[in-house]
CSV table of C-alpha atoms in Angstrom, one decimal:
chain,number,residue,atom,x,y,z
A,1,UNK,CA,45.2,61.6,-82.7
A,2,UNK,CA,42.5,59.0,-82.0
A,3,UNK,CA,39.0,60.2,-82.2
A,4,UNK,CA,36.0,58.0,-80.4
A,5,UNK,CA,33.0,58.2,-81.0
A,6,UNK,CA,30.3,56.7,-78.3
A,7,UNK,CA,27.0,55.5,-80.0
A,8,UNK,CA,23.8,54.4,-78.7
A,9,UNK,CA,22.1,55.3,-75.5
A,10,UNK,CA,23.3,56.5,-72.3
A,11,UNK,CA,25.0,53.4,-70.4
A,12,UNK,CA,27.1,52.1,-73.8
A,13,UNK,CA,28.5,55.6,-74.4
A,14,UNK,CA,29.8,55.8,-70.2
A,15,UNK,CA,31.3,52.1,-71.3
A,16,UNK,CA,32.9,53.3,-74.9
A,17,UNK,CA,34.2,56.5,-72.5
A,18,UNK,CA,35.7,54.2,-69.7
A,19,UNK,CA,37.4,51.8,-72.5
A,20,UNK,CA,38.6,54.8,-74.8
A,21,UNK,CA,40.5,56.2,-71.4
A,22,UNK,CA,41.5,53.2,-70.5
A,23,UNK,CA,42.9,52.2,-74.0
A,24,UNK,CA,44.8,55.5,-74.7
A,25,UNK,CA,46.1,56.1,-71.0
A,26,UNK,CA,47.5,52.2,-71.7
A,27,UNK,CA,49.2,52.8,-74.6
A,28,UNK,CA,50.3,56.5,-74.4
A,29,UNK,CA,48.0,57.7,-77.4
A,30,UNK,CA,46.6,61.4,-77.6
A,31,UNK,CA,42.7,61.1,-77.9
A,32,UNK,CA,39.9,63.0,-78.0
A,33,UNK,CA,36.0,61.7,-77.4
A,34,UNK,CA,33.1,63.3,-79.3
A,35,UNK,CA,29.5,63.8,-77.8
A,36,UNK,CA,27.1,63.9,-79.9
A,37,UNK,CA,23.6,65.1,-79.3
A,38,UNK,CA,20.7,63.3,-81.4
A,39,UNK,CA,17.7,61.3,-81.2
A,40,UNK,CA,18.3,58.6,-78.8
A,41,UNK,CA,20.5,61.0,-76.5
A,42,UNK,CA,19.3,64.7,-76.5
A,43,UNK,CA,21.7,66.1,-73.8
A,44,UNK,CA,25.0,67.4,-73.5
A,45,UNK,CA,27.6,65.8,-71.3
A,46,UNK,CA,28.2,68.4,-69.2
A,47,UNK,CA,24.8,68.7,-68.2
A,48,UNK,CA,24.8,65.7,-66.7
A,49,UNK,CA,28.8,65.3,-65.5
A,50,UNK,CA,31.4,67.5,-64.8
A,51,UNK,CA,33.6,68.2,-67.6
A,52,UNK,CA,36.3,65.7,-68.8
A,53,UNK,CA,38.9,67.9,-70.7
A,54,UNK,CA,39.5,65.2,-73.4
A,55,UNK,CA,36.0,65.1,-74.2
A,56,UNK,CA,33.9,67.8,-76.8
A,57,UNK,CA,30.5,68.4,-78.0
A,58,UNK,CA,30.5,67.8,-81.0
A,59,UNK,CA,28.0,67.0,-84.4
A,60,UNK,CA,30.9,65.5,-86.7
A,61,UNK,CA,30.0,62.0,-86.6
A,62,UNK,CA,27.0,62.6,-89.4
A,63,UNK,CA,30.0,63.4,-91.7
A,64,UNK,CA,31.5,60.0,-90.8
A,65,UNK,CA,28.1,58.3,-91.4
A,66,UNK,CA,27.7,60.2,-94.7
A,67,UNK,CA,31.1,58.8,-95.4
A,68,UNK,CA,29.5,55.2,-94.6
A,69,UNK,CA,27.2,55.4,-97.3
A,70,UNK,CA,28.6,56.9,-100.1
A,71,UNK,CA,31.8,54.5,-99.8
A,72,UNK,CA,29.3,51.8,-99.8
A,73,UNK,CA,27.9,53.0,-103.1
A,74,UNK,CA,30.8,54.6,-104.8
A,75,UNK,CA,34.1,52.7,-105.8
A,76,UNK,CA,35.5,56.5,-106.2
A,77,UNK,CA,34.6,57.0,-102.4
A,78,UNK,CA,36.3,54.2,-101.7
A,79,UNK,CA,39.1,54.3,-103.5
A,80,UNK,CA,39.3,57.7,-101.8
A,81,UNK,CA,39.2,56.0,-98.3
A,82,UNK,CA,41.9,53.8,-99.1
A,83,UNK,CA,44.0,56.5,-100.3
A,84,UNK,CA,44.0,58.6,-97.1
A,85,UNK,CA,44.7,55.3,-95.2
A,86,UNK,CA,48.2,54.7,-97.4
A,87,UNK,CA,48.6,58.4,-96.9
A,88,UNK,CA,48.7,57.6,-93.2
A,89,UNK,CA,45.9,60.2,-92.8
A,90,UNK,CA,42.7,59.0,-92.0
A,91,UNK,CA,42.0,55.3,-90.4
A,92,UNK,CA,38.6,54.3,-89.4
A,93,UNK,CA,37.4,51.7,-87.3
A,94,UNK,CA,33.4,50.4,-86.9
A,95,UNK,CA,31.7,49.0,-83.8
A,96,UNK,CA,33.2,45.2,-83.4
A,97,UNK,CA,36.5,46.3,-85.3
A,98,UNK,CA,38.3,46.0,-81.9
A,99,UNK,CA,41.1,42.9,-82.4
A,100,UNK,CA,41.9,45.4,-85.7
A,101,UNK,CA,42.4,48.3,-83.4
A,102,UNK,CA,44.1,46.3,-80.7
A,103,UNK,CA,46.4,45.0,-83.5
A,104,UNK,CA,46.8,48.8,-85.4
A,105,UNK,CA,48.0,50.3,-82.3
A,106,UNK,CA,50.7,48.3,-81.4
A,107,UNK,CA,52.1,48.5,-85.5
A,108,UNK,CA,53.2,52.1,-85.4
A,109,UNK,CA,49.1,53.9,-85.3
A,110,UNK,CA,50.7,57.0,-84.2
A,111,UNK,CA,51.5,57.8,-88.1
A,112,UNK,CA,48.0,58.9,-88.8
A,113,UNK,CA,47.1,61.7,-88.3
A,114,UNK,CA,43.4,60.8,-87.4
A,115,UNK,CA,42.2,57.1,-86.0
A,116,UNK,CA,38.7,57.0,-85.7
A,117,UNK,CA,36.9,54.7,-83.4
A,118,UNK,CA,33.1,54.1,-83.1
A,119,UNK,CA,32.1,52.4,-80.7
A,120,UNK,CA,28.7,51.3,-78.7
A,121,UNK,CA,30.0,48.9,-76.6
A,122,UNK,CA,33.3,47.7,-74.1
A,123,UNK,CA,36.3,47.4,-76.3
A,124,UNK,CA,39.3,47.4,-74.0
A,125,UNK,CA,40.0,46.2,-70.4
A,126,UNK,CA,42.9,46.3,-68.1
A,127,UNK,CA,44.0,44.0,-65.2
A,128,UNK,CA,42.4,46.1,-62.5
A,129,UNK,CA,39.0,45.9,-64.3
A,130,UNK,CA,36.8,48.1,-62.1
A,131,UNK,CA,34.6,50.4,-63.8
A,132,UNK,CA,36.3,53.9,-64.4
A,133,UNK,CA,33.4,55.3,-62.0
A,134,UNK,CA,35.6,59.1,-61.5
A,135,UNK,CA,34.9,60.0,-64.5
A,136,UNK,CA,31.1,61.0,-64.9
A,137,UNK,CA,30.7,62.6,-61.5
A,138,UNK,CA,27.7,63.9,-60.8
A,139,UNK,CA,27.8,68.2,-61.3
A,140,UNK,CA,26.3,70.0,-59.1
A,141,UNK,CA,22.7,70.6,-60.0
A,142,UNK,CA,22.6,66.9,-60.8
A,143,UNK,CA,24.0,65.7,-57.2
A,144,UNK,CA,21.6,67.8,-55.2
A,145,UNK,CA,18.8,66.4,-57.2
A,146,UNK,CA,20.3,62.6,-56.4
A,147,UNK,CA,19.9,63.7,-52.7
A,148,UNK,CA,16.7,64.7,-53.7
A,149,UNK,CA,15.7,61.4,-55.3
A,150,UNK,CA,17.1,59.1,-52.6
A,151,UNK,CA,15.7,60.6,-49.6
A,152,UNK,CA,13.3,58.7,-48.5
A,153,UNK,CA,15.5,55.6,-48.9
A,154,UNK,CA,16.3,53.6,-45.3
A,155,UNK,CA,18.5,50.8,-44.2
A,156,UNK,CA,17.3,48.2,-46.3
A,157,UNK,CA,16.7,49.5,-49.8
A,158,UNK,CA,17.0,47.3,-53.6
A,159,UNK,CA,17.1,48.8,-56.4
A,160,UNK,CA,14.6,47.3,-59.4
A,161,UNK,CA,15.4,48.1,-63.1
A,162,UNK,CA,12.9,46.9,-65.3
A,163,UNK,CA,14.0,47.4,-69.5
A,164,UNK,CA,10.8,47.7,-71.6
A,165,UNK,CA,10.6,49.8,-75.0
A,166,UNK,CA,12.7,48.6,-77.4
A,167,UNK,CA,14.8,46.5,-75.5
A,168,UNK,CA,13.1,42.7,-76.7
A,169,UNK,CA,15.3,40.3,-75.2
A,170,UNK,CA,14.7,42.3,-71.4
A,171,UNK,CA,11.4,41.9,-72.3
A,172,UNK,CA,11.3,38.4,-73.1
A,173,UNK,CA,13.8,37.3,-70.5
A,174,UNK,CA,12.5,39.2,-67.7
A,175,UNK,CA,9.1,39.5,-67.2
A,176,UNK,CA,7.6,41.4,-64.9
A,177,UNK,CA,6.3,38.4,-62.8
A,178,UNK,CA,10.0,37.6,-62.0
A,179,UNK,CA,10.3,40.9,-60.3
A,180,UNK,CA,6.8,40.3,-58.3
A,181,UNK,CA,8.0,37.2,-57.4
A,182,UNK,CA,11.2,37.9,-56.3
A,183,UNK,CA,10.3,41.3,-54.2
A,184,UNK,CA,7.7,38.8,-52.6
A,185,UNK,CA,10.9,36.8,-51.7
A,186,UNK,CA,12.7,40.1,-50.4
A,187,UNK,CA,9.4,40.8,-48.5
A,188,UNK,CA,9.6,37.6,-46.5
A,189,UNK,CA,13.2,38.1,-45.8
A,190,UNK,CA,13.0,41.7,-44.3
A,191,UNK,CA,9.8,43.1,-43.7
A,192,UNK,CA,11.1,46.9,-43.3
A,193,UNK,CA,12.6,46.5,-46.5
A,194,UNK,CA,11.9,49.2,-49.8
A,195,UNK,CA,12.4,48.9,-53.4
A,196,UNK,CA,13.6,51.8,-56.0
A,197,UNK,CA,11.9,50.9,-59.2
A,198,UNK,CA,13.5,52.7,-62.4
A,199,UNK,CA,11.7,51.5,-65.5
A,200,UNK,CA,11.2,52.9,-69.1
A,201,UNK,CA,7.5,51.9,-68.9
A,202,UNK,CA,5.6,53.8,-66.9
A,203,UNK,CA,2.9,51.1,-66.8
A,204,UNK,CA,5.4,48.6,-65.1
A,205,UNK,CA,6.0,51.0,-62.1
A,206,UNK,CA,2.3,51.8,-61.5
A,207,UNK,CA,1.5,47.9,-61.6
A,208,UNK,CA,4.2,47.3,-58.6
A,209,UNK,CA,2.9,49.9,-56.4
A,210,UNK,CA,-0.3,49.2,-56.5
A,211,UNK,CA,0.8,45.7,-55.7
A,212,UNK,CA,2.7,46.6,-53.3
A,213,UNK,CA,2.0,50.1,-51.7
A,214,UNK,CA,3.9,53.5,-51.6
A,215,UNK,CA,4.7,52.3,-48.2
A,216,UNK,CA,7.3,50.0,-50.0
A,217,UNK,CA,8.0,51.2,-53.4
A,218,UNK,CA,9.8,54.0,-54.4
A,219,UNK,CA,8.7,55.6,-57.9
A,220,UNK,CA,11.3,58.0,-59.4
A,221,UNK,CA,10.3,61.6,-59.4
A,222,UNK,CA,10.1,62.5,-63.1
A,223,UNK,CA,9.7,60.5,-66.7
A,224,UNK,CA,12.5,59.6,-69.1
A,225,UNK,CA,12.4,60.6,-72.4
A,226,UNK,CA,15.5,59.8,-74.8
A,227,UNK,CA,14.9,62.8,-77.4
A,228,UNK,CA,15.2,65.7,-74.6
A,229,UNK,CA,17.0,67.4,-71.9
A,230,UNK,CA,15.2,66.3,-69.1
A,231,UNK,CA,14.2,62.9,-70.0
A,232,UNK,CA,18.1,61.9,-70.0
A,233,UNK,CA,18.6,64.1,-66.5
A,234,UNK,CA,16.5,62.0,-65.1
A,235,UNK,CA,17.8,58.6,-66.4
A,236,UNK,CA,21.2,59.7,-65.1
A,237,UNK,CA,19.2,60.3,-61.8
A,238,UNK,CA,17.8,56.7,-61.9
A,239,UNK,CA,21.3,55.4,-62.4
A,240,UNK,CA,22.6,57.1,-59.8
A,241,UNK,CA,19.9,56.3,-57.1
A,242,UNK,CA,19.9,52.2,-58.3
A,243,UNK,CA,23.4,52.3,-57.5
A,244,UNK,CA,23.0,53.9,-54.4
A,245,UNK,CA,21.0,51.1,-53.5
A,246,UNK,CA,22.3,48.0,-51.1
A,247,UNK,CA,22.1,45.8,-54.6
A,248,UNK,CA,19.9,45.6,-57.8
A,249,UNK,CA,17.3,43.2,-59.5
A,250,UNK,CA,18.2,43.8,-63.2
A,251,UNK,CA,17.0,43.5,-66.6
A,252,UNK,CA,18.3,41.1,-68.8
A,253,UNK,CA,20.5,42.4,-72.0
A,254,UNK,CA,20.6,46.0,-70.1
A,255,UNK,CA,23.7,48.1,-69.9
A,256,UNK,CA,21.8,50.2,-67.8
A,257,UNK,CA,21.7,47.5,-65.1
A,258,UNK,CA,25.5,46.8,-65.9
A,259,UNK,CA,26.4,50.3,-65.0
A,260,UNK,CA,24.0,51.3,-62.0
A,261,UNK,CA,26.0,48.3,-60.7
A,262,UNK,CA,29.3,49.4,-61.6
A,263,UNK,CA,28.9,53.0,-60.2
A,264,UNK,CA,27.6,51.7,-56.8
A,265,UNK,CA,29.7,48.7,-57.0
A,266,UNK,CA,26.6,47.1,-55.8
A,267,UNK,CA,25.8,43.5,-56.7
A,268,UNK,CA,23.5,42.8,-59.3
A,269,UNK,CA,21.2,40.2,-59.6
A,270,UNK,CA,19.9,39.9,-63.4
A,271,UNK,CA,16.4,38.1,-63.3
A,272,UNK,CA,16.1,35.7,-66.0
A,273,UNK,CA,13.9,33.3,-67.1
């Protein structure tokens, strides 16, 4: 049984789910994907999606984490590790491990009887490499409140995702006065056009409409927040209404550009410096 576990924020664990289906549906292995609930994401799946029947809620990891340090520390721990990995009973593989797990699959993995796999980022691909989209469909509470969120959107809409916080190389790469400059550039183009600003920084979405006037930009409805319920409802709402957009202005270094793209199949235009 292969057990994934999708790390980080809310875009890398939608990618660690599309390559962890992708992966096992490929090469015929039974797997299972753990959601865990903490800090950074404070929402269950199922709040947000409709249910995938592979995938559990589920606080296990901090046992694998515990197991992280203490084998670090301990040459009992570890020789314990390496024990259960002769045994053919545990294997574990870290973020970046992939060519390992690429390899360990193909070499008879189906003898354990638990593989492992942490993962914050893409770590398998397939020849018809289109983002696995079907499988975080919005539920039902959550669609209605996408219709709710896109309805004043006309013809000509683009969607702006700005990455502040903690994200330093969006910060550094694109500033804020690449996204003036270029919605000055859409401005001249179309004159009836509107823009759908999602930003972590609620300063950067006040600056633009006072620039620009509500007549033009859209501001989401409520205020993300990482370490609750809502706050991750409504950066799945954000997501959803950038990639119902005609295309997107992205942030540099943001999976959360990546995938408003890749849900839409929109194009994205990453501003850089």
């Amino acid at each position: 049984m292969y057990v994934f576990y999708p790390i980080g924020g809310l875009a890398n664990r939608m990618r660690v789910i599309d390559s962890a289906y992708r992966f096992c549906t490929t090469h015929n292995k039974k797997f299972m994907i753990c959601w865990e609930r903490n800090q950074i994401l404070n929402c269950q799946f199922n709040k947000l999606f409709k249910p995938l029947k592979y995938l559990k809620e589920s606080n296990s990891y901090c046992y694998i984490r515990f197991l992280y340090k203490v084998e670090r520390r301990f040459r009992l721990v570890r020789w314990f590790v390496q024990m259960l990995e002769k045994c053919h009973i545990l294997k574990i593989f870290k973020e970046g491990q992939y060519e390992e797990l690429r390899a360990f699959s193909k070499k008879g993995g189906d003898k354990f009887l638990w593989v492992i796999v942490e993962s914050y980022s893409v770590f398998f691909r397939t020849e018809e490499d289109d983002f696995l989209r079907d499988l975080f469909q919005l539920n039902d509470l959550m669609l209605q409140r996408l219709k709710n969120e896109t309805k004043a959107f006309k013809n000509n809409v683009i969607g702006v995702h700005i990455r502040r916080t903690d994200n330093k190389n969006s910060i550094e790469q694109s500033s804020l006065e690449l996204f003036i400059e270029q919605i000055q550039k859409e401005i001249v183009k179309d004159s009836e056009v509107q823009f759908y600003v999602a930003s972590d920084d609620t300063s950067v979405k006040e600056q633009l409409l006072q620039i620009f006037g509500a007549e033009r930009i859209i501001i989401p409805t409520g205020i993300i927040n990482r370490d609750s319920e809502e706050g991750i409802r409504q950066a799945v709402i954000e997501m959803y209404a950038l990639s119902s957009t005609n295309r997107i202005l992205g942030s540099y270094y943001s999976s959360f550009s990546e995938i408003a793209s890749s849900i839409g199949n929109v194009k994205l235009e990453v501003l850089k410096k």
